[in-house]
Amino acid sequence: MKPKSDMTDYLNDREVLNPAQPTCDKSNAYTLGPLQTGPYCCIPEPVIQVKDLSLFYGAKRALDKVTLAIYRGCITALIGPSGCGKTSFLSAINRLTDLIPDCRVEGAVQFEGNDIYDATCNVQQLRKQIGMVFQKPTPFPLSIQRNIALPLREHGITQRADIQVITEQVLRDVGLWDEVCDRLDAPALSLSGGQQQRLCIARALALDPQILLMDEPCSALDPIASSVVEDLINRLNGRYTIVIVTHNLAQARRIANYAAFFWVKERERIGHLVEFGHCRDIFETPTHPLTAAYVSGTRG
Amino acid sequence: MTWWKRSILFQSASIDKWLQWLLRAGAVMAALIMVLIMLFLLLESWPALQHIALIRFFTDETWHPLEDHYNLLPMVTGTLYASCGALFLAIPLGIASALFMAFYASPRMAILYRRLIELLAGIPSVVFGFWGLTTLVPMINQWQPPGASLLAAILILTLMILPTLALTSHAALTAVPGEYLRSAAALGLSRWGMIYGVVLPAARKGIVAGILLAAGRAIGETMAVLMVAGNVVQHADSLFAPIRTLTANIALEMAYAMSDHRAVLFVSGLLLLLLVMVLTSLAGWLGKEHHV
Amino acid sequence: MYKQIGVTGKPNHLLRDQMIRLLIYLMVLCVSGVFLWILLDLIHGGGALLSWDFLTDVPRDAGRAGGIGSILISTLLVLLIALLVALPVGWATAMLLAEFIPAMSLLGRWVRYSLQVLAGVPSIVFGLFGYAFFSIYLGMGFSILSGGLTLACMLLPILVSTAEAGLRAVPESYRLSAAALGMSRTATLFHLLLPVAAPAWAAGLLLGIGRAAAETAALMFTSGYVDRMPESLLDSGRVLALHIFDLSMNVPGGDAPAYASALVLIILLLVINLIAMQLIHFWQRRKLNTE
């Protein structure tokens, strides 16, 4: 790999989507286009295919035989009650389950046709291409600048100038640039909760992933910060494939193209997929009675 | 192909693997030290174990290693007397200290006292021994000569194991869930009623584990006891009689011991090691139970 | 049969509770008193002799006159060797136990158990081992090297346990989000976890130094008694704690320099311990702030 030329490619690629911006221009806070104007919006081509995915914690089965597809450039919302395995499902997609002791996965997850649980899979590269944002904001106890620089360096971008360009770009993308451009060396933990969450999204975007997994990214935030993050997700639509777990049905309805409804069996506490389809269908004409009950608020 | 589209199929030689093997080597080294210690103690005491019957360590007339008399019993009783005496004094003091920090003192006072206990824990044994030798022994000597005695050893050992007891008991007390205390208080229990009826039983295992650790320390302590106990090989018949412990015996005679004598000293080291191993294993087991 | 007690009635436990409180206060006072007594005794006995010359002179007349210069150098050398050997091994073990292998794995349990036992081994037994292994078997004789290596074995448990606790206290979310960003475990460890856990590691290091500087019994038969200025690591060198022991037990009239040496040792250890405690305190506070 030649970092220099790769870097040029990277920047060129960025510019196609995103015309260059003057530095620290307060008038131009948001640089992404409006909803669903991106080049890849909702092409019905699956980028991830999950087949019969089961997940175990020790001997206990937490998720039972889930089969679904994630479509390129679309937002897929995972909804369902607590404990039905939505978060476990999410962490099975980028193999974060590797870090959980006693956690075992069966079945297949294919990313662009390659099995990610294959022994030859390069997990770091996989996770670079499938970014993740957690429920609670998890900035590292470092400066704002370094929060973004650290993973970039890890993936071979070591030139200070390159890092600065990318930092500015992604901070603009998440609408944080104007708020922090004069204090990039401040500790990330000094930011507010909403700002921290947007920094975490920016940090994931800096690696230019294809897919963004979001685990209830708004639920730990207050309503205003939450709506800012939701706006941001809307603006990312079309550029990234997004899988979002949410408890907020209204939010799922507002932003998602596809929805997957998970449920947990009463007795055995095993999560499973009940229904998957276009968001509108799930909310307006659900085929399964459980789904109907859940989205209308009579169960769950 | 740009860097961000690199295939996930290419598995690079992972630095994680290298580091992990390096760390594994370190950890195995660390764990092997224990094995090495056992091995060398066994190796060195082998000559004695081979041609001195085990029973002779308890039935020989006296400890006269130069004349082939290897009775370890006086040293064993010396160690036991001194350790038990120290535990007898230190347990009430240590638990009282822990109760003081947890329930009686103001927060500022509790922290101050905790610092003091921690500093006490940091005083080296040779300084305790030196202080005992220059202050305690003359005092006891005025009362009941010769001064260097079982009593002096007990007092110094008490001071040395007190911090262990106080700190472990305090940890066990603070681990008692707050709901117990609140519901006890809601039942109108008095402070001591609450402590005696609710807190101490709940913290019992942690406190016992601390006592076992302290016992291990008392048995293994060398320098302080060596300096104040008088080091006469005999079964103590009073608190004021000088005694010699197993550890002091090794420290005193190792310098000139030869052949069988030397091997017997290693046997007593092995004995000490086994005793302390049993105590720490028991304490570790209790501690684990306590946390579950 | 229920005896009626009015709510305004005086509880009969009051006296008992007061007595117990008094008893506990007395015991605490007693412990604090003895601590101060020891401290004042040492200051009183050794304060007069303590001077710059005492710290730098070599001991003369078996230590009755002169100072403790060469003793301090030997102590420092023994400590240095112990740390140079124990730190890499101990910290590597801590990193492995905390970050790379599950707590219940075979290797993890074995390493943990043997370190737990090692922590309880009496120092005189370390002395016997060091003498048999380093001095005799490896042929180092009575030397600073042999003493330092023996001490290194003693220090391992405390270094491992403090460093492991420091790493385990770092929130799991850092590891998860670093992994989600595709960072290797190695990079996560060195760029993220170690800086966060550094104060705990430093505190453990200081506690280890304190433990090593106080050690006597393990060094009696390994680093030896010679009080000359050491010329190489294979020379015998007497450490400060052993100097105190020798002066008070084997040198008639050695009490005054023994007091002064004890005072030096105590001051050294108090300073080390206080810094370590401050570090731990600072670290815990910072941890609270970040969560």
Short mmCIF file of N, CA and C in Angstrom, two decimals, chain A residues 1 6 9-10 13 120-122 125 128-129 157 208, chain B residues 1-12 16:
data_model
loop_
_atom_site.label_atom_id
_atom_site.label_comp_id
_atom_site.label_asym_id
_atom_site.label_seq_id
_atom_site.Cartn_x
_atom_site.Cartn_y
_atom_site.Cartn_z
N MET A 1 0.85 -1.21 0.00
CA MET A 1 0.00 0.00 0.00
C MET A 1 0.87 1.24 0.00
N ASP A 6 -2.89 6.62 -2.09
CA ASP A 6 -4.19 6.22 -1.57
C ASP A 6 -4.91 7.42 -1.00
N ASP A 9 -6.44 9.45 -3.62
CA ASP A 9 -7.68 8.81 -4.04
C ASP A 9 -8.80 9.13 -3.08
N TYR A 10 -8.44 8.99 -1.84
CA TYR A 10 -9.43 9.19 -0.79
C TYR A 10 -10.01 10.60 -0.88
N ASP A 13 -12.10 11.17 -3.96
CA ASP A 13 -13.38 10.53 -3.81
C ASP A 13 -14.32 11.37 -2.96
N THR A 120 -10.04 -16.20 7.53
CA THR A 120 -9.12 -15.30 6.82
C THR A 120 -9.58 -13.85 6.86
N CYS A 121 -10.71 -13.60 7.46
CA CYS A 121 -11.23 -12.23 7.46
C CYS A 121 -10.34 -11.31 8.29
N ASN A 122 -10.00 -10.17 7.73
CA ASN A 122 -9.22 -9.18 8.46
C ASN A 122 -10.18 -8.31 9.26
N GLN A 125 -9.85 -4.46 9.27
CA GLN A 125 -10.28 -3.84 8.02
C GLN A 125 -11.81 -3.86 7.93
N LYS A 128 -13.17 -1.18 10.07
CA LYS A 128 -12.94 0.13 9.48
C LYS A 128 -14.04 0.44 8.48
N GLN A 129 -14.49 -0.59 7.76
CA GLN A 129 -15.52 -0.36 6.75
C GLN A 129 -16.92 -0.40 7.30
N ILE A 157 -2.89 6.60 7.95
CA ILE A 157 -2.79 8.00 7.56
C ILE A 157 -1.99 8.72 8.63
N ASP A 208 -14.13 6.73 6.74
CA ASP A 208 -14.91 6.57 5.53
C ASP A 208 -15.48 5.16 5.40
N MET B 1 -6.74 0.55 -6.50
CA MET B 1 -7.50 0.28 -5.28
C MET B 1 -7.11 1.29 -4.20
N THR B 2 -8.06 1.93 -3.64
CA THR B 2 -7.75 2.93 -2.63
C THR B 2 -7.69 2.28 -1.27
N TRP B 3 -7.07 2.96 -0.32
CA TRP B 3 -6.84 2.33 0.98
C TRP B 3 -8.15 1.99 1.67
N TRP B 4 -9.15 2.77 1.41
CA TRP B 4 -10.39 2.53 2.17
C TRP B 4 -11.23 1.45 1.55
N LYS B 5 -10.80 0.96 0.39
CA LYS B 5 -11.55 -0.15 -0.18
C LYS B 5 -10.76 -1.45 -0.11
N ARG B 6 -9.70 -1.45 0.71
CA ARG B 6 -8.91 -2.65 0.79
C ARG B 6 -9.79 -3.82 1.23
N SER B 7 -9.55 -4.96 0.65
CA SER B 7 -10.45 -6.08 0.91
C SER B 7 -10.35 -6.55 2.34
N ILE B 8 -11.46 -6.98 2.87
CA ILE B 8 -11.42 -7.54 4.21
C ILE B 8 -10.87 -8.95 4.18
N LEU B 9 -10.61 -9.47 2.99
CA LEU B 9 -10.15 -10.85 2.91
C LEU B 9 -8.67 -10.98 3.19
N PHE B 10 -7.95 -9.86 3.07
CA PHE B 10 -6.51 -9.94 3.26
C PHE B 10 -6.18 -9.91 4.74
N GLN B 11 -5.66 -11.01 5.24
CA GLN B 11 -5.34 -11.08 6.67
C GLN B 11 -3.87 -10.73 6.84
N SER B 12 -3.61 -9.56 7.41
CA SER B 12 -2.21 -9.14 7.58
C SER B 12 -1.62 -9.86 8.79
N ASP B 16 -1.03 -7.87 17.00
CA ASP B 16 -1.65 -8.40 18.22
C ASP B 16 -1.09 -9.76 18.58
#
